[in-house]
Short mmCIF file of C-alpha atoms and ligand atoms in Angstrom, two decimals:
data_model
loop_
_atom_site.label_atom_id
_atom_site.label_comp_id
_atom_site.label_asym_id
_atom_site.label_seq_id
_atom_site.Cartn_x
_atom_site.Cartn_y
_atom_site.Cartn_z
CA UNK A 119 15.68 21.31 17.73
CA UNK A 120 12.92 21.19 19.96
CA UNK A 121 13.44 22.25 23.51
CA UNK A 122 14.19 21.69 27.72
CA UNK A 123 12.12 22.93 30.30
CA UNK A 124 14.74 25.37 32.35
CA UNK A 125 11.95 26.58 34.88
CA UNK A 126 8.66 25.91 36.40
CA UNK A 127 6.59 28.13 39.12
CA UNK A 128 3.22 27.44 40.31
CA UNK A 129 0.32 29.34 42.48
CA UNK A 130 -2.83 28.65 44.20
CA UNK A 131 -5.47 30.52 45.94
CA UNK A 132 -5.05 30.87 49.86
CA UNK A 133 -8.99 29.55 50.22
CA UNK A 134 -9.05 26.10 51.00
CA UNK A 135 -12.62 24.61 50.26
CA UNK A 136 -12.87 21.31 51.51
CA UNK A 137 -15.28 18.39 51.06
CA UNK A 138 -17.38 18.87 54.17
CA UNK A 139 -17.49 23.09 52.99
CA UNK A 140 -19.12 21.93 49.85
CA UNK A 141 -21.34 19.73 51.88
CA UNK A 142 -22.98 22.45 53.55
CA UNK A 143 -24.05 24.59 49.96
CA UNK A 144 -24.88 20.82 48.16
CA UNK A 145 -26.57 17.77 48.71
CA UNK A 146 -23.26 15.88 48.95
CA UNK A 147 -20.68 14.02 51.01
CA UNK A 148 -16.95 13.99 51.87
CA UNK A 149 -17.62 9.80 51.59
CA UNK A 150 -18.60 10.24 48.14
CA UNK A 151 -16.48 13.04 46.64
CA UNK A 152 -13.23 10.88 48.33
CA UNK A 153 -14.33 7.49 46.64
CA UNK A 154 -15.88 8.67 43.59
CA UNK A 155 -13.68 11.36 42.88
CA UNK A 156 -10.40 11.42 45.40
CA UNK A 157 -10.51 14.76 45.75
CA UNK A 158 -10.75 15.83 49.33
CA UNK A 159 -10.03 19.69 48.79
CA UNK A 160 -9.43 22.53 46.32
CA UNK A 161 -8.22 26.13 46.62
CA UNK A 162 -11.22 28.41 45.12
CA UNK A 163 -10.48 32.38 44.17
CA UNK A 164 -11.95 34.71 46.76
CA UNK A 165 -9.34 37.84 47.34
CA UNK A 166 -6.85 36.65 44.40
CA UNK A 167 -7.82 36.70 40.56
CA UNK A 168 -7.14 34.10 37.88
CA UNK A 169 -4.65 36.88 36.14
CA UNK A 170 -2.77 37.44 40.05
CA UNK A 171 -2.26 33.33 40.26
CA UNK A 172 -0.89 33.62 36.49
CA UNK A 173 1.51 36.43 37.03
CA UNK A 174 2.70 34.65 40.46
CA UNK A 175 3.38 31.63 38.40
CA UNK A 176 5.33 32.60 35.88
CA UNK A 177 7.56 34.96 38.02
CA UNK A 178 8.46 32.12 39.89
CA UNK A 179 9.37 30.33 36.51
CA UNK A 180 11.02 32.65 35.49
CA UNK A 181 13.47 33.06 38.76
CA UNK A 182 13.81 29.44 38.19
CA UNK A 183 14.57 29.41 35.39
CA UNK A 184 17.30 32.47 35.95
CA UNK A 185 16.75 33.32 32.75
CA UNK A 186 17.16 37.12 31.55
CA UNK A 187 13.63 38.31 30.78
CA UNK A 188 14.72 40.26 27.86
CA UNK A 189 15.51 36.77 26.45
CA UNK A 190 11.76 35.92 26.38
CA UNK A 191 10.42 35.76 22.94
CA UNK A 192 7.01 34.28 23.39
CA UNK A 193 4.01 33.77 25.90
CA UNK A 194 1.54 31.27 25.13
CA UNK A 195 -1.42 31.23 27.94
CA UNK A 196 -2.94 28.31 28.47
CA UNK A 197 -6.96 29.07 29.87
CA UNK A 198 -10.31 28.86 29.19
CA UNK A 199 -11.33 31.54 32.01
CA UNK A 200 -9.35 34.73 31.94
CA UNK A 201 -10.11 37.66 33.06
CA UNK A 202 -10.91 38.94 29.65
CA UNK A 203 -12.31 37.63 26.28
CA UNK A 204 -9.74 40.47 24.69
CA UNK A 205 -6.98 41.23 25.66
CA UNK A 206 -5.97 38.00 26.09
CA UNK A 207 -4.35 36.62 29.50
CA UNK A 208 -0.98 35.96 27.46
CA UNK A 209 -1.03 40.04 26.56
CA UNK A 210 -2.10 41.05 29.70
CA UNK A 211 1.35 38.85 31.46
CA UNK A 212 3.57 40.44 28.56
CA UNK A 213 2.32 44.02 29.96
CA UNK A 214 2.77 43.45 33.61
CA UNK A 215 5.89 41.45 33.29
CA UNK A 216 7.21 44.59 30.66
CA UNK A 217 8.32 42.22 27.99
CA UNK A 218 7.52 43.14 24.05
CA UNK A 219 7.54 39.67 22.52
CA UNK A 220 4.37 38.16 20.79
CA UNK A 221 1.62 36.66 23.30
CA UNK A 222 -1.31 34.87 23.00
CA UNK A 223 -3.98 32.57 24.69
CA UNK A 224 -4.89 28.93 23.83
CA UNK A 225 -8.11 27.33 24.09
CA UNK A 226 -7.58 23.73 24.49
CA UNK A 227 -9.63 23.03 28.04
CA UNK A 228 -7.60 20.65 29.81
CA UNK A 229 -5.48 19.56 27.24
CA UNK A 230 -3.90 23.34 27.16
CA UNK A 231 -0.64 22.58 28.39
CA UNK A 232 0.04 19.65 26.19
CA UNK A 233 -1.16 22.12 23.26
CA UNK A 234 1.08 25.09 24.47
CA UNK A 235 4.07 22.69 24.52
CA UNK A 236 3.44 21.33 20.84
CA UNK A 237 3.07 24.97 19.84
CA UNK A 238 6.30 25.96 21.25
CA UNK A 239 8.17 23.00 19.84
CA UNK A 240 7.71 24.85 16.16
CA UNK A 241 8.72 28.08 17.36
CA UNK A 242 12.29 26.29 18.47
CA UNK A 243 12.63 24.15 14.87
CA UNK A 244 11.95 27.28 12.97
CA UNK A 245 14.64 28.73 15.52
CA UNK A 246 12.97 32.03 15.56
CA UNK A 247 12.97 32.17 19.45
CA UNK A 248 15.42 31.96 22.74
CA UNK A 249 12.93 30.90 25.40
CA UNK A 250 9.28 30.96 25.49
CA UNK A 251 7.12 31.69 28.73
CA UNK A 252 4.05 29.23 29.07
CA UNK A 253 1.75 29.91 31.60
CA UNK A 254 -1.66 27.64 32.02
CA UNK A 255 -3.75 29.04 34.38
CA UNK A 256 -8.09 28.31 35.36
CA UNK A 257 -10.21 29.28 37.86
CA UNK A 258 -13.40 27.03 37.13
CA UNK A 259 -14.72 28.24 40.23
CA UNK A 260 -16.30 31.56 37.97
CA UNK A 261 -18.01 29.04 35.76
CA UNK A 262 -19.64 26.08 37.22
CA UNK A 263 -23.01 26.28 39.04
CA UNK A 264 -22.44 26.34 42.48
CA UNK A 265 -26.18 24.44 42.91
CA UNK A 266 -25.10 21.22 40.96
CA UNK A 267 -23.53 18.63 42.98
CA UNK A 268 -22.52 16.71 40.05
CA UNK A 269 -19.67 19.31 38.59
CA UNK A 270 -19.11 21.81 41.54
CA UNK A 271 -17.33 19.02 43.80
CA UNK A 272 -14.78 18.15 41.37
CA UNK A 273 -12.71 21.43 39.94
CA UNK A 274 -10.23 23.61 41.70
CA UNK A 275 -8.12 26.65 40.77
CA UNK A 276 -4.93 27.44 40.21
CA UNK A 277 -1.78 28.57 37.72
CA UNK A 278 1.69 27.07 37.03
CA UNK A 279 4.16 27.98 34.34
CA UNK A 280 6.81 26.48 32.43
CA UNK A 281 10.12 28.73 30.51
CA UNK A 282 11.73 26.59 28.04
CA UNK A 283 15.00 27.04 26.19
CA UNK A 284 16.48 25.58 23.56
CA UNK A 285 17.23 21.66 23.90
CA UNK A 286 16.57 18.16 23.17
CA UNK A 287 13.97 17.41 25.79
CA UNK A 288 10.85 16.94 24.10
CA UNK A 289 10.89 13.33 23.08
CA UNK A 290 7.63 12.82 21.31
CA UNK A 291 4.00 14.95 21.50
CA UNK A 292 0.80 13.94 20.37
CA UNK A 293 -2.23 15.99 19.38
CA UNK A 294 -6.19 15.06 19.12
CA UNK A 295 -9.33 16.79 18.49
CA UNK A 296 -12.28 15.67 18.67
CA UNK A 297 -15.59 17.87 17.85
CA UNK A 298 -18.47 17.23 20.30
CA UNK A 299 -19.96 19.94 22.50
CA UNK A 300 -22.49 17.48 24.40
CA UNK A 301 -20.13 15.79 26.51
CA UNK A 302 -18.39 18.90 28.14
CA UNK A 303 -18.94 22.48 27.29
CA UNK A 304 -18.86 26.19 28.82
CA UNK A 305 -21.29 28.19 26.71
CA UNK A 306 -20.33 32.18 25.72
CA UNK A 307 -23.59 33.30 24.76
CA UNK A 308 -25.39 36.02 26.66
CA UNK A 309 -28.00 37.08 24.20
CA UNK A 310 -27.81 40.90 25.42
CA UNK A 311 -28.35 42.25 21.38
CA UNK A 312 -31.84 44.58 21.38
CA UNK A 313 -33.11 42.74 18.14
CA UNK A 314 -32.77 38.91 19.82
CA UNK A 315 -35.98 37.62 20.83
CA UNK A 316 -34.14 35.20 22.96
CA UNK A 317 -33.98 34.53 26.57
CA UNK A 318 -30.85 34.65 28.52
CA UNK A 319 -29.06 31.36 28.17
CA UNK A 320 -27.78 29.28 30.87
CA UNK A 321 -23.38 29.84 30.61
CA UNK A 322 -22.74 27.53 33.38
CA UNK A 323 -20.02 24.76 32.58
CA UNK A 324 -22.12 21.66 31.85
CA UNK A 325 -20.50 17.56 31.20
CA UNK A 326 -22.23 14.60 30.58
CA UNK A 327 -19.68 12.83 33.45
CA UNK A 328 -20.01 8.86 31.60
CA UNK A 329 -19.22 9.74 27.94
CA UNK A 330 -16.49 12.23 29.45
CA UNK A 331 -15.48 9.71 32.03
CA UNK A 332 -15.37 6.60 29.54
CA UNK A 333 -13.42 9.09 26.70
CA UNK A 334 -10.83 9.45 29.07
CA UNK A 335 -9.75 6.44 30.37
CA UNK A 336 -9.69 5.15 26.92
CA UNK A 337 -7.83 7.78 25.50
CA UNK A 338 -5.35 8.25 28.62
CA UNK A 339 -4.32 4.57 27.58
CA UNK A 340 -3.82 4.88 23.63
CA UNK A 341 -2.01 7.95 23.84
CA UNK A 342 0.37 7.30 26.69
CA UNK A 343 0.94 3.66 24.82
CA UNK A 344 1.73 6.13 21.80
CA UNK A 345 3.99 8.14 23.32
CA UNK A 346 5.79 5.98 24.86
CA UNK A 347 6.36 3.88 22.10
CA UNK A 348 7.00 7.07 19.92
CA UNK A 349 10.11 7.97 22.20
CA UNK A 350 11.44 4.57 21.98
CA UNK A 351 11.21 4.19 25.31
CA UNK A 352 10.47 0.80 27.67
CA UNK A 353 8.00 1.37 30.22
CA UNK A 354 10.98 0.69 33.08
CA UNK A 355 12.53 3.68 31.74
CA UNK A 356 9.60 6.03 32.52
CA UNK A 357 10.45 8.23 35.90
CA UNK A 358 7.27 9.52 36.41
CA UNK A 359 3.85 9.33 34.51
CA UNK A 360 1.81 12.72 35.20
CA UNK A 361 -1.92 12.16 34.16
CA UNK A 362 -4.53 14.66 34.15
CA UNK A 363 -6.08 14.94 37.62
CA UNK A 364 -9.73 14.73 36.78
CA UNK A 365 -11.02 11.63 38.79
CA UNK A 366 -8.71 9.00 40.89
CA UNK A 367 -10.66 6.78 39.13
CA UNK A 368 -9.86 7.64 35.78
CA UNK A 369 -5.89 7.21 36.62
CA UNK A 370 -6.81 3.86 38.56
CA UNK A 371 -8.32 2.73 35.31
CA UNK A 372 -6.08 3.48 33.08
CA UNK A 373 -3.43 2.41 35.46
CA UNK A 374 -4.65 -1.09 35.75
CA UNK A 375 -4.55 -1.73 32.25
CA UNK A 376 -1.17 0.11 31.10
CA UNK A 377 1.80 -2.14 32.36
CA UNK A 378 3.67 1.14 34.01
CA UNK A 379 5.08 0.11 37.83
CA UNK A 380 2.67 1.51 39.91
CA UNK A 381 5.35 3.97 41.77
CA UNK A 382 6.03 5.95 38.69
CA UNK A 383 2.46 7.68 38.75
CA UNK A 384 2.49 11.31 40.34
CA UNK A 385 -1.01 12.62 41.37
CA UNK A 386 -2.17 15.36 43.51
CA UNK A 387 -5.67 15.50 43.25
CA UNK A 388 -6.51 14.99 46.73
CA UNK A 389 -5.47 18.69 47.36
CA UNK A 390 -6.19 20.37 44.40
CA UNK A 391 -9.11 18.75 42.52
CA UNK A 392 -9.04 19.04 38.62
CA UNK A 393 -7.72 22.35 37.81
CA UNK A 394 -8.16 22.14 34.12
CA UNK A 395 -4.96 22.55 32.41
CA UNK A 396 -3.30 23.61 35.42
CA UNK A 397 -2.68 20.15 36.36
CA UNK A 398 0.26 18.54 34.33
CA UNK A 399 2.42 22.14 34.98
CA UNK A 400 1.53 21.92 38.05
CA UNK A 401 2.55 18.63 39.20
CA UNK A 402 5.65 19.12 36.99
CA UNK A 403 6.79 22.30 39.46
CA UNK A 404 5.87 20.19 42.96
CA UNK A 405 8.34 17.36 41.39
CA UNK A 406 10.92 20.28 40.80
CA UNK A 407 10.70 22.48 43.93
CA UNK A 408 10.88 19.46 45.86
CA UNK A 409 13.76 17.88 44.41
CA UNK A 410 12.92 15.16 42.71
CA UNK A 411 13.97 15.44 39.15
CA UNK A 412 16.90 14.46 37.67
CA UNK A 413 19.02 15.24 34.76
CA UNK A 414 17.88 12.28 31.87
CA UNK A 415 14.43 11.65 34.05
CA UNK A 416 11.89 10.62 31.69
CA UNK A 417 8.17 11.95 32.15
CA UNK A 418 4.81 11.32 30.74
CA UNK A 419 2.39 13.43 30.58
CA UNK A 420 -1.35 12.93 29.76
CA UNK A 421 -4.34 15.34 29.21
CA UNK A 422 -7.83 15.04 28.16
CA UNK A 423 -10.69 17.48 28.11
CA UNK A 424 -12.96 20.01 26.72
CA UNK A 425 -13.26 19.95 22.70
CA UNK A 426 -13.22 16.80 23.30
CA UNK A 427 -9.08 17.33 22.90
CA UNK A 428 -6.26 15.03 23.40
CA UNK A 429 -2.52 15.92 24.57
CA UNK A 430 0.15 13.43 25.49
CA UNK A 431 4.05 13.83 25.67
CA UNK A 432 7.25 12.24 26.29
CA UNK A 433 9.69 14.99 28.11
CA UNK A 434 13.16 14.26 29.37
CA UNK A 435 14.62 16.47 32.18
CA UNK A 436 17.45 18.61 31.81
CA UNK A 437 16.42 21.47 33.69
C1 COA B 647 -18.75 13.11 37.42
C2 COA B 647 -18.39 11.76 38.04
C3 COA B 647 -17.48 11.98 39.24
C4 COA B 647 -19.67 11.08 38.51
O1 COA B 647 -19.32 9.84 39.16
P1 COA B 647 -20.21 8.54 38.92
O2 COA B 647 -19.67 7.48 39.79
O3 COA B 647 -20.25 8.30 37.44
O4 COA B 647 -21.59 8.98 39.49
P2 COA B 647 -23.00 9.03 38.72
O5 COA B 647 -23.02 10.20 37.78
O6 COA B 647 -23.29 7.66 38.16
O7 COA B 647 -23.97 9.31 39.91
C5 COA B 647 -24.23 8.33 40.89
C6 COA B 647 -25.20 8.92 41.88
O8 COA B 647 -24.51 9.91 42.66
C7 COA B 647 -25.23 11.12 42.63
N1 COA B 647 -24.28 12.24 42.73
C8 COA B 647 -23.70 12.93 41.72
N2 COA B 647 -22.88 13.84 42.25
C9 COA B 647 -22.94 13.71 43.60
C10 COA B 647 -22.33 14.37 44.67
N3 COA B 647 -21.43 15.37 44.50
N4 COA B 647 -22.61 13.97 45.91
C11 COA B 647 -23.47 12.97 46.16
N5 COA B 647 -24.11 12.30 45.16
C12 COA B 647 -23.83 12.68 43.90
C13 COA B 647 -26.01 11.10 41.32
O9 COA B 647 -27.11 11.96 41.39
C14 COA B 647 -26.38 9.66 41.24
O10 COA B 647 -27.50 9.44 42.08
P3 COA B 647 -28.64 8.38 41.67
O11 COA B 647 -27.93 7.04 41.57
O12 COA B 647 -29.60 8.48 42.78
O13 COA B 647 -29.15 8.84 40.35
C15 COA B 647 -17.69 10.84 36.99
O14 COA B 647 -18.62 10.46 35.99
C16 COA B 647 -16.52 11.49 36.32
O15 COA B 647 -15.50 11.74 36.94
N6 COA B 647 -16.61 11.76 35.01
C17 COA B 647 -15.51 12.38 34.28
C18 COA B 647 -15.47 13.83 34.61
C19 COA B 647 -14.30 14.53 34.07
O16 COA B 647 -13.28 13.94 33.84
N7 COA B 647 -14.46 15.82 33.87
C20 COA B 647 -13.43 16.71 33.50
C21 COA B 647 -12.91 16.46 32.16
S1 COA B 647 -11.45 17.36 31.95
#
């Protein structure tokens, strides 16, 4: 038993921050964020918070889903910038949405979703649960430095959530980790104890773009390979392919070399920039709102990010 995704919801900040906004605060370009990055704009926080874009989210899953909410037995969050360090964003959903079922956060950067997903898939084969609530959800916006041009041009914010129930759907999911905190971290230290004869430490996000950029497009094309081949599937059977949105130029890479028909690749980054692990859900709700998904549809998905973490799946929709 693993399970089928029976509803999806996403939100987004009203502010739209595009590339000529960003040019007036950096030394930068709408020429070069659009062919070095495709993005061309991103909604940024200003009136909403992370936790209001969460709760949006999943309430919208969850009236897709039209599932009782009684029926929800877990939330698993999905962020590496919540509101809060404790309580976590998960418990902080349960309260407002006045369920009483266990929640909790993962850390897994970008590769959160993926991570949520595998998480819930032992929850169903120990058949201890009805539906779960995931909700991944990042406003990078609090934590890069708005001064450096090389990391403030390429993240966006947002939330999207998934409800699955019990079902067949989830085809094959594969996990990596890989220790490193050079090529992309977000440091929690503030040195504020009285003994500490430190100064305060920089906590801006920080990413060494090539190793991170040369990780990814390598690792976008082993796992989707691996998945694929794990679900026994041919690559004409894939319906959609639905890569992390971190660079265009990632996806063209790894497109080039994996031997997918080009029209099965979903992207939105050109609105939205990277939202962390926002993306995947989110791309997964604009293919369901609008219609496209069928019953049997086959989707890949395919995250990389902070840890430096891996998450790739196979998912069938039966929604
Ligand atoms: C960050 C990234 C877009 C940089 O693109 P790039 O083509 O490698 O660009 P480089 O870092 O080589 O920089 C090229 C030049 O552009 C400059 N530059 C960097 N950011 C710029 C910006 N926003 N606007 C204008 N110029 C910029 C650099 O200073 C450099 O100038 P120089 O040649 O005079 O030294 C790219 O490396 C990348 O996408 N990496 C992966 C990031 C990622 O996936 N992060 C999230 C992981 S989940």
């Amino acid at each position: 038993m693993s399970f089928n995704v029976i509803g999806t919801g996403s939100a987004y900040p009203v502010k739209v921050v595009t590339n000529d906004d960003l040019a007036g605060i950096v030394d930068t370009s709408d020429e070069w964020i659009r062919t070095r990055t495709g993005v061309a704009e991103r909604r940024i926080c200003t009136t909403e918070t992370i936790t209001d874009l969460a709760l949006e989210a999943a309430q919208k899953a969850l009236d897709n889903a039209k599932e009782y909410i009684e029926n929800i037995d877990l939330i698993i969050c999905a962020t590496i910038s919540g509101d809060y360090i404790t309580p976590s964003m998960a418990c902080i959903l349960q309260d407002k949405l006045g369920l009483s079922c266990p929640a909790f956060d993962v850390s897994a950067a970008c590769s959160g979703f993926i991570y949520a997903l595998d998480i819930a898939a032992s929850y169903f084969a120990r058949g201890t649960v009805r539906n779960i609530l995931i909700v991944a959800a990042d406003a990078l916006s609090k934590v890069v430095d708005w001064k450096d041009r090389s990391t403030c041009v390429l993240f966006g914010d947002g939330a999207a959530a998934a409800v699955l129930g019990k079902g067949e759907g989830l085809k094959a999911i594969k996990l990596s980790a890989s220790g490193n905190i050079e090529a992309l971290n977000l440091p929690n230290i503030r040195n504020v104890v009285p003994w500490v004869d430190k100064p305060a430490e920089n906590t801006y996000f920080a990413m060494n773009g090539h190793d991170v950029y040369k990780f990814a497009v390598s690792s976008m094309i082993h796992n989707v390979r691996e998945v694929v081949k794990m679900a026994n599937l041919s690559n004409e059977e894939i319906t959609y392919v639905l890569p992390h949105q971190a660079n265009i130029r990632i996806i063209d890479a790894a497109k080039r070399r994996l031997d997918i028909p080009e029209d099965r690749y979903y992207t939105n980054i050109e609105k939205f920039g990277n939202m962390s692990c926002v993306c995947i859900p989110m791309m997964l709700d604009e293919l369901n709102m609008s219609g496209k998904l069928r019953k049997g549809d086959k989707l890949v998905m395919s995250a990389f990010g902070g840890g430096l973490t891996t998450g790739a799946c196979v998912l069938e929709w039966n929604g």
